[in-house]
Coordinates of C-alpha atoms in Angstrom, one line a residue:
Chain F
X1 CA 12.8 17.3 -33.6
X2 CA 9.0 16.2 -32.9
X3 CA 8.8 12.9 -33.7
X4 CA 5.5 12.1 -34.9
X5 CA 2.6 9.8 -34.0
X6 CA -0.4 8.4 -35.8
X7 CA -3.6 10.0 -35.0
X8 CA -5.4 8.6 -32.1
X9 CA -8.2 7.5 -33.5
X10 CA -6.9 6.3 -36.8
X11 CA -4.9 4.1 -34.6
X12 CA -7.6 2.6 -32.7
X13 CA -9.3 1.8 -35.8
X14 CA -6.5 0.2 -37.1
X15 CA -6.3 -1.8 -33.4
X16 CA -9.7 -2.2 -34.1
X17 CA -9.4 -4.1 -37.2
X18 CA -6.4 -6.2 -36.6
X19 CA -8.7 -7.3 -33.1
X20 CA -11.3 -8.2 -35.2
X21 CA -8.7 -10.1 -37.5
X22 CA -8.0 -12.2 -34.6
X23 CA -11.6 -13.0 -33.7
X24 CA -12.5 -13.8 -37.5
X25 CA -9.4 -15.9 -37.9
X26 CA -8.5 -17.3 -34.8
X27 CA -12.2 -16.7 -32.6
X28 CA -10.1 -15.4 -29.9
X29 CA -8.5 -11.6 -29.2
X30 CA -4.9 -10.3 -28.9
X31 CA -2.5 -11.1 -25.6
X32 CA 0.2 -10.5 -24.0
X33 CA 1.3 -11.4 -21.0
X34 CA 0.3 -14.9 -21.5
X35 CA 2.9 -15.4 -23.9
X36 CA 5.4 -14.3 -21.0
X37 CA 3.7 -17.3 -18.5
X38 CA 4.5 -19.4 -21.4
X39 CA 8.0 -18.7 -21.6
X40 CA 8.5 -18.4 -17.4
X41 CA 7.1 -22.4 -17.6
X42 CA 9.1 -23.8 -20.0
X43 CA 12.4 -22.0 -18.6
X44 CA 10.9 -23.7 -14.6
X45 CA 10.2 -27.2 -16.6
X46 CA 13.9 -27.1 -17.9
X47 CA 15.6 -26.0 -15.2
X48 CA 13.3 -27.9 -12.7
X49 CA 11.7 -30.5 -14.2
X50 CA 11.0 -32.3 -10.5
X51 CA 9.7 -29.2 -9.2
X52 CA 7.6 -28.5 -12.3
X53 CA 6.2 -31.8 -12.1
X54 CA 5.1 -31.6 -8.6
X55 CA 2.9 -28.0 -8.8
X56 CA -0.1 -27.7 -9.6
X57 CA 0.0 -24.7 -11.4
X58 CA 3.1 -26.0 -13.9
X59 CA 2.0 -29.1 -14.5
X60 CA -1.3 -28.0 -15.9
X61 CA 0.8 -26.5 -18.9
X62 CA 3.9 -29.0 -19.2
X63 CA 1.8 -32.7 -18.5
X64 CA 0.8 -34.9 -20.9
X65 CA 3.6 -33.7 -23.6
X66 CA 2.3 -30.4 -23.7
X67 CA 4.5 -27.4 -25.2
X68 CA 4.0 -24.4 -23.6
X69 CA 5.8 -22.5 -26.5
X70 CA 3.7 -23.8 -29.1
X71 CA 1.4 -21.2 -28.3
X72 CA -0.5 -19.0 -30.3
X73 CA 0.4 -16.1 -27.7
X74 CA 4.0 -16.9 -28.2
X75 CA 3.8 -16.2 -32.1
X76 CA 1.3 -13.2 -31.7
X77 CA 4.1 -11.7 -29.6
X78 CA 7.0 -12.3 -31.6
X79 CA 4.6 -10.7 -34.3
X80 CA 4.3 -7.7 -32.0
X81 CA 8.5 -7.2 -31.8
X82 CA 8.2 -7.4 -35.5
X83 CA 5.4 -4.8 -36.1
X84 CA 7.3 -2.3 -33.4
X85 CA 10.1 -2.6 -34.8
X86 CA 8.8 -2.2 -38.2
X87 CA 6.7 0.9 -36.9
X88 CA 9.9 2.3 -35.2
X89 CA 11.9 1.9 -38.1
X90 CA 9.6 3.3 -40.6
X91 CA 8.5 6.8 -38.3
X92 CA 12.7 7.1 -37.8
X93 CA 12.2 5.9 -33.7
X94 CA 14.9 3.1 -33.6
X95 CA 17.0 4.2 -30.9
X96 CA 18.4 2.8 -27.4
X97 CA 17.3 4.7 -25.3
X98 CA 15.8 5.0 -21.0
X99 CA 12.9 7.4 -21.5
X100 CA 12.3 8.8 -18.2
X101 CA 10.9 12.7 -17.3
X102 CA 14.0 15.2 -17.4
X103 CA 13.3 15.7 -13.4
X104 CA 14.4 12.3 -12.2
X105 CA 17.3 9.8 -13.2
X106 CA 17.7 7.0 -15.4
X107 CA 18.6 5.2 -12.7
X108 CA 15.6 5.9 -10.6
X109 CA 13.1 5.5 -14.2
X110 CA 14.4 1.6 -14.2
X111 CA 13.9 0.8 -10.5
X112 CA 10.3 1.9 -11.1
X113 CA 9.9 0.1 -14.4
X114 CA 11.0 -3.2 -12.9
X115 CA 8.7 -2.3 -10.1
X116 CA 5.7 -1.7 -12.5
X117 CA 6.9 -5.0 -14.8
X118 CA 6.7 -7.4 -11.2
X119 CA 3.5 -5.7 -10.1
X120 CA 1.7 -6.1 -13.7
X121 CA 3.1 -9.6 -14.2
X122 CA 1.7 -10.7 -10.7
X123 CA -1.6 -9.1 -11.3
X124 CA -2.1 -10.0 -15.3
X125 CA -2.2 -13.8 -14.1
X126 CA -4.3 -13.3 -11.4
X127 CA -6.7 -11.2 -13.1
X128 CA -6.1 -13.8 -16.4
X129 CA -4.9 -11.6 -18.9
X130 CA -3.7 -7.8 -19.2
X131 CA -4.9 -4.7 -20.7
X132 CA -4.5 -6.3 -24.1
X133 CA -6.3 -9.7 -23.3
X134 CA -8.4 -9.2 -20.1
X135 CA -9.2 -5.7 -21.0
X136 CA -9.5 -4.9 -24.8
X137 CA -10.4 -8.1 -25.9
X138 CA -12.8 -8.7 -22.8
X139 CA -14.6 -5.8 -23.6
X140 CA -15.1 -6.3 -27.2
X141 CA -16.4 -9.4 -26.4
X142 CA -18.9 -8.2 -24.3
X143 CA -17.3 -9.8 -21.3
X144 CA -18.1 -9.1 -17.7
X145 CA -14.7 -9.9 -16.9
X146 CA -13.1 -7.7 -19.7
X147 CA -15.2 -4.8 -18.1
X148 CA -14.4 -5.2 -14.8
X149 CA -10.5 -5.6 -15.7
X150 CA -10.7 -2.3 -17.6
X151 CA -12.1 -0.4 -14.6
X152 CA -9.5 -1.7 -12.1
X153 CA -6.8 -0.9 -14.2
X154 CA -7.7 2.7 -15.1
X155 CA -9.4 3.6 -12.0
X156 CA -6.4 2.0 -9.8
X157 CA -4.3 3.8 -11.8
X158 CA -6.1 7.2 -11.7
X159 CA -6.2 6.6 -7.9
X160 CA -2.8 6.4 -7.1
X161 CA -1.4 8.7 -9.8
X162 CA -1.1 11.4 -7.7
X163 CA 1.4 9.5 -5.4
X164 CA 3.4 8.9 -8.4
X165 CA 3.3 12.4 -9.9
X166 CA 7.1 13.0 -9.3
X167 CA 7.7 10.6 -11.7
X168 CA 5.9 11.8 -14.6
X169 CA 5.4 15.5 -14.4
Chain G
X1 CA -18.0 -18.8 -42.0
X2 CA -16.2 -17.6 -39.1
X3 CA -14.4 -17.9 -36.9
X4 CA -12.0 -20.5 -39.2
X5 CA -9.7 -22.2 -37.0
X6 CA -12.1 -23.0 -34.6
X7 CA -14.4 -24.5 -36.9
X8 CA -11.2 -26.1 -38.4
X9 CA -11.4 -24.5 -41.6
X10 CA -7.8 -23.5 -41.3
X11 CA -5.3 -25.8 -39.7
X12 CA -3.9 -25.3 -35.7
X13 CA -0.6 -24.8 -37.0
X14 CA -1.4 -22.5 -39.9
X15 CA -3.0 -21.0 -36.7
X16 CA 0.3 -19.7 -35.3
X17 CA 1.1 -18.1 -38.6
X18 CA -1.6 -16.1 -38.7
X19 CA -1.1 -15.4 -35.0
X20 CA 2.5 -13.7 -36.4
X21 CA 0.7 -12.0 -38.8
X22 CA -1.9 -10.6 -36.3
X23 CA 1.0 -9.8 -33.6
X24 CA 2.6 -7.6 -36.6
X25 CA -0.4 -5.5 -37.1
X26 CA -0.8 -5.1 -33.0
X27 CA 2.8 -4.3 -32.7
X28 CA 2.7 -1.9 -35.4
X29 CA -0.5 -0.3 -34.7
X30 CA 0.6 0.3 -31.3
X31 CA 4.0 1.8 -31.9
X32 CA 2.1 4.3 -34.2
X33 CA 0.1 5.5 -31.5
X34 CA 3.1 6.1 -29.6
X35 CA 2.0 3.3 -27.2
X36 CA 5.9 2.7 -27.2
X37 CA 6.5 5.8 -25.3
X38 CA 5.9 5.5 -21.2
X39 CA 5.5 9.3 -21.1
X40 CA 3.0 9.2 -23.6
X41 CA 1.2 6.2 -21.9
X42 CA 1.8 8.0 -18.1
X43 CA 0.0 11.4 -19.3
X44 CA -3.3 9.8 -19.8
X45 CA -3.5 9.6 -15.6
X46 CA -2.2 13.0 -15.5
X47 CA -4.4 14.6 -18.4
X48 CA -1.8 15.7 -20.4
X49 CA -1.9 13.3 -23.3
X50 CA -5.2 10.7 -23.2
X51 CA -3.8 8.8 -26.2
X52 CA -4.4 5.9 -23.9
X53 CA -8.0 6.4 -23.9
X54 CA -8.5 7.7 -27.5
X55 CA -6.9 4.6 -28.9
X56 CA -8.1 1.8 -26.2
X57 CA -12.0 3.0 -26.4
X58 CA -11.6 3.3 -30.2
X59 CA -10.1 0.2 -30.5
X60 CA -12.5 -1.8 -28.9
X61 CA -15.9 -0.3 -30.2
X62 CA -14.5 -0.6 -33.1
X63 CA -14.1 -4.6 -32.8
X64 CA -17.8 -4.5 -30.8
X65 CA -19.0 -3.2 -34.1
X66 CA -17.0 -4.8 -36.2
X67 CA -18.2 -8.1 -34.4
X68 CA -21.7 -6.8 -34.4
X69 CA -21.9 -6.2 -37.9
X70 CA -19.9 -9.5 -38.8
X71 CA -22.5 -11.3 -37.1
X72 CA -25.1 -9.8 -39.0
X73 CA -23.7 -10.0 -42.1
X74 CA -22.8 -14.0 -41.3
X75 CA -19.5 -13.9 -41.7
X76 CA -19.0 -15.1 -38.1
X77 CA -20.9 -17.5 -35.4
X78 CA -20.6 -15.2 -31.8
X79 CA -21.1 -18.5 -30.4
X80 CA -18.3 -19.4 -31.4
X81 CA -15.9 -16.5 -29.8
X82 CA -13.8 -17.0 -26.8
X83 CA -15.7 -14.4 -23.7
X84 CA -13.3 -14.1 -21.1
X85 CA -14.6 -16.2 -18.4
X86 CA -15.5 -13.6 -15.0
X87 CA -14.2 -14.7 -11.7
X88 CA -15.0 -11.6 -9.7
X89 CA -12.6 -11.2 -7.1
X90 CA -9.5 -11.9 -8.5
X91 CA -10.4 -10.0 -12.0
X92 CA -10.7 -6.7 -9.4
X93 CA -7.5 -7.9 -7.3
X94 CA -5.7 -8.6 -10.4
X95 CA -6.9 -5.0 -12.3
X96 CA -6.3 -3.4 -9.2
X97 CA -2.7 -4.8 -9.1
X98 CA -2.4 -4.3 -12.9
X99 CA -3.2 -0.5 -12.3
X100 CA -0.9 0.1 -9.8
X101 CA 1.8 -1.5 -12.1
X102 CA 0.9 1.1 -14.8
X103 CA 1.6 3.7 -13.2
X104 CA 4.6 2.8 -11.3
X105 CA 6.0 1.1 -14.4
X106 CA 4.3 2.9 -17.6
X107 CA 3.3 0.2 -19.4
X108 CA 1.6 -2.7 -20.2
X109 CA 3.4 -5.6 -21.2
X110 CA 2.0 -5.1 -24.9
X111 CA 3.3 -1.3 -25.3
X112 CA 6.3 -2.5 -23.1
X113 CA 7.3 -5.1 -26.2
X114 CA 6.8 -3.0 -28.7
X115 CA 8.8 0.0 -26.7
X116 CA 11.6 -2.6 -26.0
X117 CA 11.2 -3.3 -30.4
X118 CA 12.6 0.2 -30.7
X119 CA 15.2 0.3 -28.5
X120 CA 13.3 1.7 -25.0
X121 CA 15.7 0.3 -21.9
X122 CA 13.0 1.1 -19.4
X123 CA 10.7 -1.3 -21.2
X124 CA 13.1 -4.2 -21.6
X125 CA 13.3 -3.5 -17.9
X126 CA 9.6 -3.5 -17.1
X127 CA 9.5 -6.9 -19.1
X128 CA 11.9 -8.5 -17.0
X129 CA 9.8 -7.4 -14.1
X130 CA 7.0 -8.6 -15.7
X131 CA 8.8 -12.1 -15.9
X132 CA 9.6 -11.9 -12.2
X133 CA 5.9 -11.2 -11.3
X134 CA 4.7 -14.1 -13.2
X135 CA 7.3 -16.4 -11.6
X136 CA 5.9 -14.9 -8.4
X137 CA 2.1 -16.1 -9.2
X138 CA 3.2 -19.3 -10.0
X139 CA 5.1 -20.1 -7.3
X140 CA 2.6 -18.7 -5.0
X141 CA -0.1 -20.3 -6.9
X142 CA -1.1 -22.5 -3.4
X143 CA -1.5 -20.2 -1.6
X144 CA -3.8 -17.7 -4.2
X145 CA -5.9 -20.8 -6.1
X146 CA -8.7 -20.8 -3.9
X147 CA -9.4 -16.8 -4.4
X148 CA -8.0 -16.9 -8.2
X149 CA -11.2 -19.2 -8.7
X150 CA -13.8 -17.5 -6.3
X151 CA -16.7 -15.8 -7.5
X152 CA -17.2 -17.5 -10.7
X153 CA -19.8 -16.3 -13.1
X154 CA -18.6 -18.1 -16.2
X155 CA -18.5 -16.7 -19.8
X156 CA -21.0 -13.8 -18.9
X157 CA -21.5 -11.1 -21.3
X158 CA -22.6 -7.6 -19.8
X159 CA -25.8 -7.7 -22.5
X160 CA -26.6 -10.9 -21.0
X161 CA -26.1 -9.5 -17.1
X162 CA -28.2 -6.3 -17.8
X163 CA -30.7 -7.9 -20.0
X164 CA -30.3 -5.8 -23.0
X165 CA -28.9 -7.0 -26.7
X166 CA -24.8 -6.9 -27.6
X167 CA -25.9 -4.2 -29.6
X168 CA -27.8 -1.9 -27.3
X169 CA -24.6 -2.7 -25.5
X170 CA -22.1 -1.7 -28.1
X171 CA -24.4 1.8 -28.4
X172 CA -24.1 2.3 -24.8
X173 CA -20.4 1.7 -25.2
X174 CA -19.9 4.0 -27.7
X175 CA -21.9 7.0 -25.8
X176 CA -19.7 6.7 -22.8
X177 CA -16.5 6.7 -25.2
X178 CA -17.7 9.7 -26.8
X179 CA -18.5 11.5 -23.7
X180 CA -14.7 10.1 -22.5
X181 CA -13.2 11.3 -25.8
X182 CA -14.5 14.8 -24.9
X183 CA -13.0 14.7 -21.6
X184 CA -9.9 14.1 -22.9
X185 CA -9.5 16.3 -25.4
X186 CA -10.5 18.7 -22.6
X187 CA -8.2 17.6 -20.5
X188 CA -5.1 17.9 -23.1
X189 CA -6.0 21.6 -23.1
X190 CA -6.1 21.8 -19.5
X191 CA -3.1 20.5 -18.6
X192 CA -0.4 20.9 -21.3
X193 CA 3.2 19.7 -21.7
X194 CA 6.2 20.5 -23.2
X195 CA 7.1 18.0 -25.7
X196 CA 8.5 14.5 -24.6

């Protein structure tokens, strides 16, 4: 059976709004990936506190009896589990599942998704933020930077899509 | 008026509450979109579903306006809103990188959450990449600071590069999305799918 999605647009008013939200409430936009750079440096300042101490890159987020997880990323994305679930559950999509096009394996779906997952963490911290914070909320800010994201993405994307074509269609 | 926690009207740790309450409304708007679907997501690069581009554009010219109009209105000090600072090169390196992640992987890491939310196996994969990838960066942070911090520009806003006001901008913004949403629909027709 068709399982079936909001309008487009309806949703991206509604993605709209809850942006806006954020800005009103919070004078800052939605995240995501920053919330997994906060959990990556508390799990390196646990296990290697030495190690964590000594970068330069760590110990701007652990010194000084900072708390990486106190972060309002952190919460925003535990939010985000919540409302997908909540979505899932309420549109009958709750299901474990490896999505993947019928003409290739499961197998070969989830070496390409960890593929994607390493490439996009790598490149959402060195382009500081994602589609949802570098991207989205850079644009509606007006940003440059949120501007220039959005085009690399997409048009990186479109570029090399046809290489990756066996995959999808 | 706003925006409230910066101007301290609300507290910083009411401040992660409302940051839940936000995250449910991303989550939930994105899941209804059917961001939680990486065929769904995919088909935008291959015209067969632009979802991706229907709900992205729409979402953010709808917060430009909303901003816009906010300001207007005084409800909220645009002064007072985080810009995404621009460091040139490593906002294109890093988009590029991103892009090439989307469509190897099929998400982002905010549709990959709210995919692994409803029980997608290929997202909580993609997230665990995603952890690996950050773990990478920081590690290799030495090596990468002094182009993660070349070609600095600051806070810039495009109306502020080009000359024009945010809502000239916003106008311009919406035009191209409209012309986009066009293409897309187009598109759809062009190159159907079965269901998936």
């Amino acid at each position: 059976m068709k399982t079936k999605y909001m309008n487009p647009y309806l949703a991206g008013v509604l993605l709209g709004m809850v942006l806006l939200m954020a800005f009103f409430f919070s004078g800052r936009g939605l995240g995501a990936s920053g919330a997994v750079k906060s959990v990556v440096v508390s799990a390196v300042d646990i296990v290697a506190p030495e190690h964590a101490a000594n970068s330069q890159y760590y110990a701007k987020y652990t010194g000084e009896g900072k708390s990486p997880m106190k972060s309002w990323l952190v919460f925003e994305m535990i939010g985000v589990l919540v409302g997908g679930f909540l979505s899932g559950a309420l549109s009958g999509r709750l299901k474990w599942k490896v999505e993947h096009f019928p003409g290739i394996t499961a197998n070969r779906r989830l070496i390409f998704a960890a593929m994607g997952g390493i490439l996009f963490g790598f490149g959402s911290q060195l382009g500081r933020g994602c589609t949802s914070g570098s991207a989205l909320t850079g644009m509606a800010s007006l940003s440059v930077a949120g501007f220039v994201s959005m085009m690399a993405i997409f048009g990186t994307a479109f570029a090399l899509a046809y290489f990756f074509r066996k995959n999808w269609i | 008026m706003g925006p409230l926690v910066p101007q301290e009207i609300i507290g910083a740790d009411w401040n992660l509450f409302i940051a839940f309450v936000i995250g449910i409304g991303f989550g939930f708007a994105l899941e209804q979109a059917g961001f939680s679907s990486s065929r769904k997501l995919a088909g935008m690069f291959y015209g067969y579903d632009t979802v991706v581009l229907k709900v992205f554009f729409t979402g953010a010219i709808t917060a430009m306006l909303g901003l816009l109009f906010f300001s207007l209105f005084g409800w909220i000090d645009l002064s007072l809103i985080y810009v995404n600072p621009t460091f040139l090169w490593s906002a294109i390196a890093g988009g590029a990188i991103m892009g090439a992640g989307f469509i190897i992987g099929g998400f982002c890491p905010g549709t990959s959450f709210c995919a692994a939310a409803i029980g997608k196996i290929d997202a909580m994969v993609f997230i665990g990449g995603i952890f690996l990838g950050i773990f990478f960066f920081a590690e290799g942070y030495p090596l990468l600071k002094d182009f993660y911090m070349a070609g600095s520009f600051g806070p810039l806003k495009v109306s502020d590069f080009l000359g024009i006001s945010g809502g000239v901008m916003t106008f311009l913004v919406i035009i191209a999305a409209l012309v986009m949403f066009k293409l897309g629909e187009l598109a759809e027709k062009k190159w159907p799918r079965e269901e998936y």
